[in-house]
Amino acid sequence: VIPFESQRWVNISPKWLNEAPVWIKSAIVLSSMATVFSVVFLIVIVGLSANHVFSNPGSSQAASGFTGPVEESSKKETDRDFGALGDTFSSRPSISPFELSTFMPSLNPSSEWPTPQNVLSNLPSHHQSNGLSLNLTSISSGEPSTVPSPKPTISPSLIPSLILTTHPTYNPSNYVSEVPTTSPTSLPSEFPVYQPTRVPTSQIESPSSFPTSFPISFPTSFPSYHPTPPTVTTFFVTAKVPEEEKMAEFKQELSTMHDHEADFFVHLGDFNQDKTCNETSYATFSELLRNTSEIPVFVVPGDNEWNDCPEPRKAWRYWERWFFDFDKHWSPHNLAVSRQNNKEENFSFLYKRVLFIGVRIVGGAMVTDADHWETVMNSNIRWLRTQLQLYEGQFEMMIVFGHNNRSENQNRIFFVALGDLVDEIQITSLYFHESSDTFQVTKRNFGAPDLYMVRVQAGRLPFVKVTIDLRQETPFTFENTNNTFSP
C-alpha cells in the first residue's frame, strides 16, 4: 500500500483525491479489496462444479446410450426418489419436462405455472390453468373445454361448448346452439336455431311503426302495426228546402245518405220559409234532421233564420235553441268538432287530412250599423286564422261552409281575408255557399289561384254529393249537379 503522503501517489492521483479527507481515501481502498475477493471466490466455485460433472461416469454413459449396471442403478435411484414423493404434487412444474406426454391429464393443474411441454395431452384438463403456457402450440385439443374462454376464438371449435361465450364468434359454428344469442350474428348459420333471436336481422323487411300518409304501391312482407288510414272523404251538401210537394223526396234523401258511405251532411241555411220566423219552423226542421238522418248534420245559419226576420234577436235565440251543438245528437261519431267561444255557430274539425270550417256569413239586411257588422266579419276572420295555425302541417286541403257569397259588399272584407289566407298557405281550398242560381264552380278568386267558390243551388234535389280523394290530381269531384265541372 502506497502511503497517502507519498510524493509518488500524489503525482499519479487526481487533484480531487489528493485534496479529499482521509476517511474517503480509506473507503476507496476497502472497496477495491472486496471486489478482488469476490472475483476470486466465483472462479473457485465454477472450477469445482466442472470437476464434479466430468468425474460422474453415469452421465457420460447415459449420454452415449450405454445400458448396463450403472443405468440400472440410476433407475432404482429414480424410483426411490418418486416413491418418496407419495401422493403430493409440486406447486411448480418441473424445469426439464419429459420427452413423451402423459396419456391422462393431471387431476389438479399447477397453481402458478403451467407445464412447459411441447406436446399436449390427449384430453383437456379438468380445470383451466391459472397462467399462460410458456410454449404455445398450434395444435388444438380434441374436445372443447368445459368452461368457455371469456373471449371468442378466431376460428370456431368443431363442437359447441356447453356454456355460451360472452361474445359471439366471428364465424358461426357448424352446429346450432340450443339457446340463441341476444344479438344476431353478422353471418347466418348453416342451420336455423331452435329459438329465434330477440332482435331481427336487418335483411328482413320490417313494417313501419306508424302508417304513412299515403299507401305504397307494393305491399310489405308483413302488415304494419297501424294500417294507413283511408284518404277518401264523402259528404252531402244542400241549401234551403224544396217546395211542399217535394218534401217526401227530401226526407228520402236524408234517410239514404248513409247508404252512400257518407261521413256527414251540411245544410247551408235558409230552411225557414215562415216570414214571421215562428219558433215552430225551427223546431220542425230540427226534429226532421235528427229523426231522419243517420249521419252527423251541420247547419250553417242563413239570413232567413236571423237578420231578415221581424225580430232578429228573438229569431237568433230560436236558432241557438234548436241548432246549438247540433252534431252532438249523433254522438259518438268520428269527427272531433271544435267551436268558437261566444260564437258557437262557427265550427271546425280535421278529418282525413282535410280541414273543415263553418262560419256565419249571411246576406240580406244589416242587423246593426256597419261598424258592428265589420266586427262580426273580423271575428270570423280570426276563427279562420286560428284554425289554420292550430292544424298547421296536418291538412292538405281546406273546405269552408257559409251561407252568403262574395257578391254582398258588406261581406267583402271576409272574402278578401279568405283569399289572402289561401294564397299564404298555398293549399287547395273550397268555399261552399247557397245561391238561387244553378250549381257552379269558379277558380282564382280574390287573387288566390287555389281558392274555388262552389255555388250550391237552393232547394234542388237530390243533394250534391262531394268526394275528396287527396291521391288524385284534382282531389274533389261533384255528383248530382245540373252541369259538369272541369278544373
mmCIF file of N, CA and C in Angstrom, residues 414-474:
data_model
loop_
_atom_site.group_PDB
_atom_site.id
_atom_site.type_symbol
_atom_site.label_atom_id
_atom_site.label_comp_id
_atom_site.label_asym_id
_atom_site.label_seq_id
_atom_site.Cartn_x
_atom_site.Cartn_y
_atom_site.Cartn_z
ATOM 1 N N PHE A 414 -114.440 39.864 -45.446
ATOM 2 C CA PHE A 414 -114.170 38.472 -45.097
ATOM 3 C C PHE A 414 -113.560 37.722 -46.277
ATOM 4 N N PHE A 415 -114.087 37.902 -47.469
ATOM 5 C CA PHE A 415 -113.600 37.139 -48.619
ATOM 6 C C PHE A 415 -112.225 37.610 -49.071
ATOM 7 N N VAL A 416 -111.913 38.900 -48.883
ATOM 8 C CA VAL A 416 -110.555 39.355 -49.174
ATOM 9 C C VAL A 416 -109.555 38.675 -48.237
ATOM 10 N N ALA A 417 -109.924 38.618 -46.955
ATOM 11 C CA ALA A 417 -109.053 37.934 -45.993
ATOM 12 C C ALA A 417 -108.939 36.445 -46.303
ATOM 13 N N LEU A 418 -110.037 35.819 -46.730
ATOM 14 C CA LEU A 418 -110.001 34.395 -47.096
ATOM 15 C C LEU A 418 -109.042 34.160 -48.252
ATOM 16 N N GLY A 419 -109.099 35.039 -49.271
ATOM 17 C CA GLY A 419 -108.176 34.904 -50.396
ATOM 18 C C GLY A 419 -106.725 35.053 -49.967
ATOM 19 N N ASP A 420 -106.452 35.987 -49.053
ATOM 20 C CA ASP A 420 -105.070 36.174 -48.579
ATOM 21 C C ASP A 420 -104.569 34.951 -47.813
ATOM 22 N N LEU A 421 -105.433 34.359 -46.987
ATOM 23 C CA LEU A 421 -105.031 33.181 -46.216
ATOM 24 C C LEU A 421 -104.752 31.981 -47.124
ATOM 25 N N VAL A 422 -105.607 31.779 -48.118
ATOM 26 C CA VAL A 422 -105.396 30.649 -49.034
ATOM 27 C C VAL A 422 -104.131 30.862 -49.850
ATOM 28 N N ASP A 423 -103.879 32.104 -50.272
ATOM 29 C CA ASP A 423 -102.650 32.390 -51.024
ATOM 30 C C ASP A 423 -101.421 32.199 -50.145
ATOM 31 N N GLU A 424 -101.569 32.391 -48.841
ATOM 32 C CA GLU A 424 -100.454 32.220 -47.911
ATOM 33 C C GLU A 424 -100.130 30.755 -47.691
ATOM 34 N N ILE A 425 -101.130 29.929 -47.499
ATOM 35 C CA ILE A 425 -100.880 28.503 -47.222
ATOM 36 C C ILE A 425 -100.671 27.705 -48.496
ATOM 37 N N GLN A 426 -101.148 28.225 -49.652
ATOM 38 C CA GLN A 426 -100.986 27.558 -50.958
ATOM 39 C C GLN A 426 -101.481 26.114 -50.923
ATOM 40 N N ILE A 427 -102.695 25.957 -50.425
ATOM 41 C CA ILE A 427 -103.359 24.655 -50.357
ATOM 42 C C ILE A 427 -104.725 24.777 -51.019
ATOM 43 N N THR A 428 -105.105 23.760 -51.769
ATOM 44 C CA THR A 428 -106.410 23.770 -52.439
ATOM 45 C C THR A 428 -107.520 23.986 -51.420
ATOM 46 N N SER A 429 -108.384 24.972 -51.679
ATOM 47 C CA SER A 429 -109.450 25.338 -50.742
ATOM 48 C C SER A 429 -110.757 25.556 -51.502
ATOM 49 N N LEU A 430 -111.868 25.107 -50.881
ATOM 50 C CA LEU A 430 -113.200 25.274 -51.457
ATOM 51 C C LEU A 430 -114.060 26.071 -50.483
ATOM 52 N N TYR A 431 -114.860 27.004 -51.039
ATOM 53 C CA TYR A 431 -115.850 27.719 -50.223
ATOM 54 C C TYR A 431 -117.234 27.408 -50.781
ATOM 55 N N PHE A 432 -118.096 26.725 -49.983
ATOM 56 C CA PHE A 432 -119.458 26.360 -50.386
ATOM 57 C C PHE A 432 -120.424 27.425 -49.868
ATOM 58 N N HIS A 433 -121.349 27.853 -50.737
ATOM 59 C CA HIS A 433 -122.366 28.833 -50.338
ATOM 60 C C HIS A 433 -123.661 28.563 -51.092
ATOM 61 N N GLU A 434 -124.750 29.113 -50.583
ATOM 62 C CA GLU A 434 -126.085 28.937 -51.170
ATOM 63 C C GLU A 434 -126.323 29.987 -52.259
ATOM 64 N N SER A 435 -127.115 29.615 -53.262
ATOM 65 C CA SER A 435 -127.485 30.554 -54.323
ATOM 66 C C SER A 435 -128.766 30.062 -54.982
ATOM 67 N N SER A 436 -129.545 31.007 -55.509
ATOM 68 C CA SER A 436 -130.750 30.630 -56.254
ATOM 69 C C SER A 436 -130.417 30.198 -57.674
ATOM 70 N N ASP A 437 -129.185 30.430 -58.106
ATOM 71 C CA ASP A 437 -128.761 30.027 -59.447
ATOM 72 C C ASP A 437 -128.314 28.562 -59.447
ATOM 73 N N THR A 438 -127.976 28.083 -60.633
ATOM 74 C CA THR A 438 -127.575 26.682 -60.777
ATOM 75 C C THR A 438 -126.180 26.445 -60.191
ATOM 76 N N PHE A 439 -125.853 25.156 -60.011
ATOM 77 C CA PHE A 439 -124.563 24.757 -59.436
ATOM 78 C C PHE A 439 -123.427 25.281 -60.315
ATOM 79 N N GLN A 440 -122.365 25.777 -59.679
ATOM 80 C CA GLN A 440 -121.233 26.330 -60.427
ATOM 81 C C GLN A 440 -119.987 26.325 -59.558
ATOM 82 N N VAL A 441 -118.838 26.118 -60.197
ATOM 83 C CA VAL A 441 -117.545 26.169 -59.522
ATOM 84 C C VAL A 441 -116.655 27.140 -60.275
ATOM 85 N N THR A 442 -116.101 28.133 -59.587
ATOM 86 C CA THR A 442 -115.192 29.103 -60.197
ATOM 87 C C THR A 442 -113.853 29.066 -59.482
ATOM 88 N N LYS A 443 -112.776 29.321 -60.256
ATOM 89 C CA LYS A 443 -111.421 29.251 -59.732
ATOM 90 C C LYS A 443 -110.769 30.626 -59.741
ATOM 91 N N ARG A 444 -109.706 30.781 -58.999
ATOM 92 C CA ARG A 444 -108.922 32.019 -58.909
ATOM 93 C C ARG A 444 -109.786 33.172 -58.411
ATOM 94 N N ASN A 445 -110.061 33.141 -57.139
ATOM 95 C CA ASN A 445 -110.883 34.161 -56.513
ATOM 96 C C ASN A 445 -110.050 34.984 -55.544
ATOM 97 N N PHE A 446 -110.193 36.297 -55.623
ATOM 98 C CA PHE A 446 -109.512 37.235 -54.737
ATOM 99 C C PHE A 446 -107.999 37.031 -54.742
ATOM 100 N N GLY A 447 -107.448 36.826 -55.936
ATOM 101 C CA GLY A 447 -106.001 36.710 -56.085
ATOM 102 C C GLY A 447 -105.402 35.421 -55.588
ATOM 103 N N ALA A 448 -106.212 34.430 -55.231
ATOM 104 C CA ALA A 448 -105.710 33.142 -54.731
ATOM 105 C C ALA A 448 -105.937 32.066 -55.783
ATOM 106 N N PRO A 449 -104.901 31.580 -56.450
ATOM 107 C CA PRO A 449 -105.081 30.553 -57.503
ATOM 108 C C PRO A 449 -105.679 29.258 -56.990
ATOM 109 N N ASP A 450 -105.549 28.960 -55.683
ATOM 110 C CA ASP A 450 -106.015 27.685 -55.145
ATOM 111 C C ASP A 450 -107.390 27.780 -54.495
ATOM 112 N N LEU A 451 -108.087 28.927 -54.620
ATOM 113 C CA LEU A 451 -109.396 29.108 -53.986
ATOM 114 C C LEU A 451 -110.509 28.893 -55.009
ATOM 115 N N TYR A 452 -111.401 27.936 -54.706
ATOM 116 C CA TYR A 452 -112.549 27.631 -55.559
ATOM 117 C C TYR A 452 -113.824 28.056 -54.834
ATOM 118 N N MET A 453 -114.704 28.767 -55.530
ATOM 119 C CA MET A 453 -116.025 29.119 -55.000
ATOM 120 C C MET A 453 -117.037 28.135 -55.564
ATOM 121 N N VAL A 454 -117.757 27.421 -54.684
ATOM 122 C CA VAL A 454 -118.709 26.384 -55.093
ATOM 123 C C VAL A 454 -120.120 26.883 -54.767
ATOM 124 N N ARG A 455 -120.906 27.116 -55.792
ATOM 125 C CA ARG A 455 -122.274 27.611 -55.633
ATOM 126 C C ARG A 455 -123.260 26.448 -55.670
ATOM 127 N N VAL A 456 -124.033 26.298 -54.570
ATOM 128 C CA VAL A 456 -124.986 25.200 -54.444
ATOM 129 C C VAL A 456 -126.395 25.761 -54.655
ATOM 130 N N GLN A 457 -127.113 25.182 -55.603
ATOM 131 C CA GLN A 457 -128.465 25.670 -55.920
ATOM 132 C C GLN A 457 -129.429 25.354 -54.787
ATOM 133 N N ALA A 458 -130.181 26.373 -54.364
ATOM 134 C CA ALA A 458 -131.089 26.250 -53.221
ATOM 135 C C ALA A 458 -132.275 25.357 -53.564
ATOM 136 N N GLY A 459 -132.591 24.407 -52.646
ATOM 137 C CA GLY A 459 -133.777 23.573 -52.769
ATOM 138 C C GLY A 459 -133.715 22.523 -53.849
ATOM 139 N N ARG A 460 -132.584 22.313 -54.478
ATOM 140 C CA ARG A 460 -132.514 21.343 -55.564
ATOM 141 C C ARG A 460 -132.312 19.935 -55.007
ATOM 142 N N LEU A 461 -132.966 18.971 -55.606
ATOM 143 C CA LEU A 461 -132.833 17.563 -55.263
ATOM 144 C C LEU A 461 -132.338 16.788 -56.491
ATOM 145 N N PRO A 462 -131.533 15.754 -56.281
ATOM 146 C CA PRO A 462 -131.012 15.257 -54.993
ATOM 147 C C PRO A 462 -129.878 16.140 -54.464
ATOM 148 N N PHE A 463 -129.435 15.854 -53.256
ATOM 149 C CA PHE A 463 -128.355 16.629 -52.649
ATOM 150 C C PHE A 463 -127.064 16.475 -53.452
ATOM 151 N N VAL A 464 -126.219 17.509 -53.401
ATOM 152 C CA VAL A 464 -124.918 17.438 -54.070
ATOM 153 C C VAL A 464 -123.997 16.515 -53.269
ATOM 154 N N LYS A 465 -123.448 15.541 -53.952
ATOM 155 C CA LYS A 465 -122.510 14.612 -53.323
ATOM 156 C C LYS A 465 -121.089 15.047 -53.656
ATOM 157 N N VAL A 466 -120.270 15.218 -52.628
ATOM 158 C CA VAL A 466 -118.882 15.677 -52.793
ATOM 159 C C VAL A 466 -117.942 14.565 -52.319
ATOM 160 N N THR A 467 -116.956 14.244 -53.155
ATOM 161 C CA THR A 467 -115.952 13.226 -52.825
ATOM 162 C C THR A 467 -114.579 13.873 -52.841
ATOM 163 N N ILE A 468 -113.853 13.706 -51.756
ATOM 164 C CA ILE A 468 -112.495 14.245 -51.627
ATOM 165 C C ILE A 468 -111.522 13.065 -51.612
ATOM 166 N N ASP A 469 -110.620 13.028 -52.610
ATOM 167 C CA ASP A 469 -109.595 11.988 -52.691
ATOM 168 C C ASP A 469 -108.252 12.682 -52.897
ATOM 169 N N LEU A 470 -107.456 12.764 -51.857
ATOM 170 C CA LEU A 470 -106.198 13.509 -51.900
ATOM 171 C C LEU A 470 -105.145 12.852 -52.779
ATOM 172 N N ARG A 471 -105.368 11.615 -53.198
ATOM 173 C CA ARG A 471 -104.395 10.949 -54.066
ATOM 174 C C ARG A 471 -104.526 11.380 -55.520
ATOM 175 N N GLN A 472 -105.631 12.021 -55.876
ATOM 176 C CA GLN A 472 -105.878 12.407 -57.255
ATOM 177 C C GLN A 472 -105.304 13.793 -57.549
ATOM 178 N N GLU A 473 -105.019 14.034 -58.833
ATOM 179 C CA GLU A 473 -104.500 15.343 -59.239
ATOM 180 C C GLU A 473 -105.516 16.438 -58.942
ATOM 181 N N THR A 474 -106.792 16.185 -59.271
ATOM 182 C CA THR A 474 -107.892 17.060 -58.852
ATOM 183 C C THR A 474 -108.584 16.341 -57.709
#
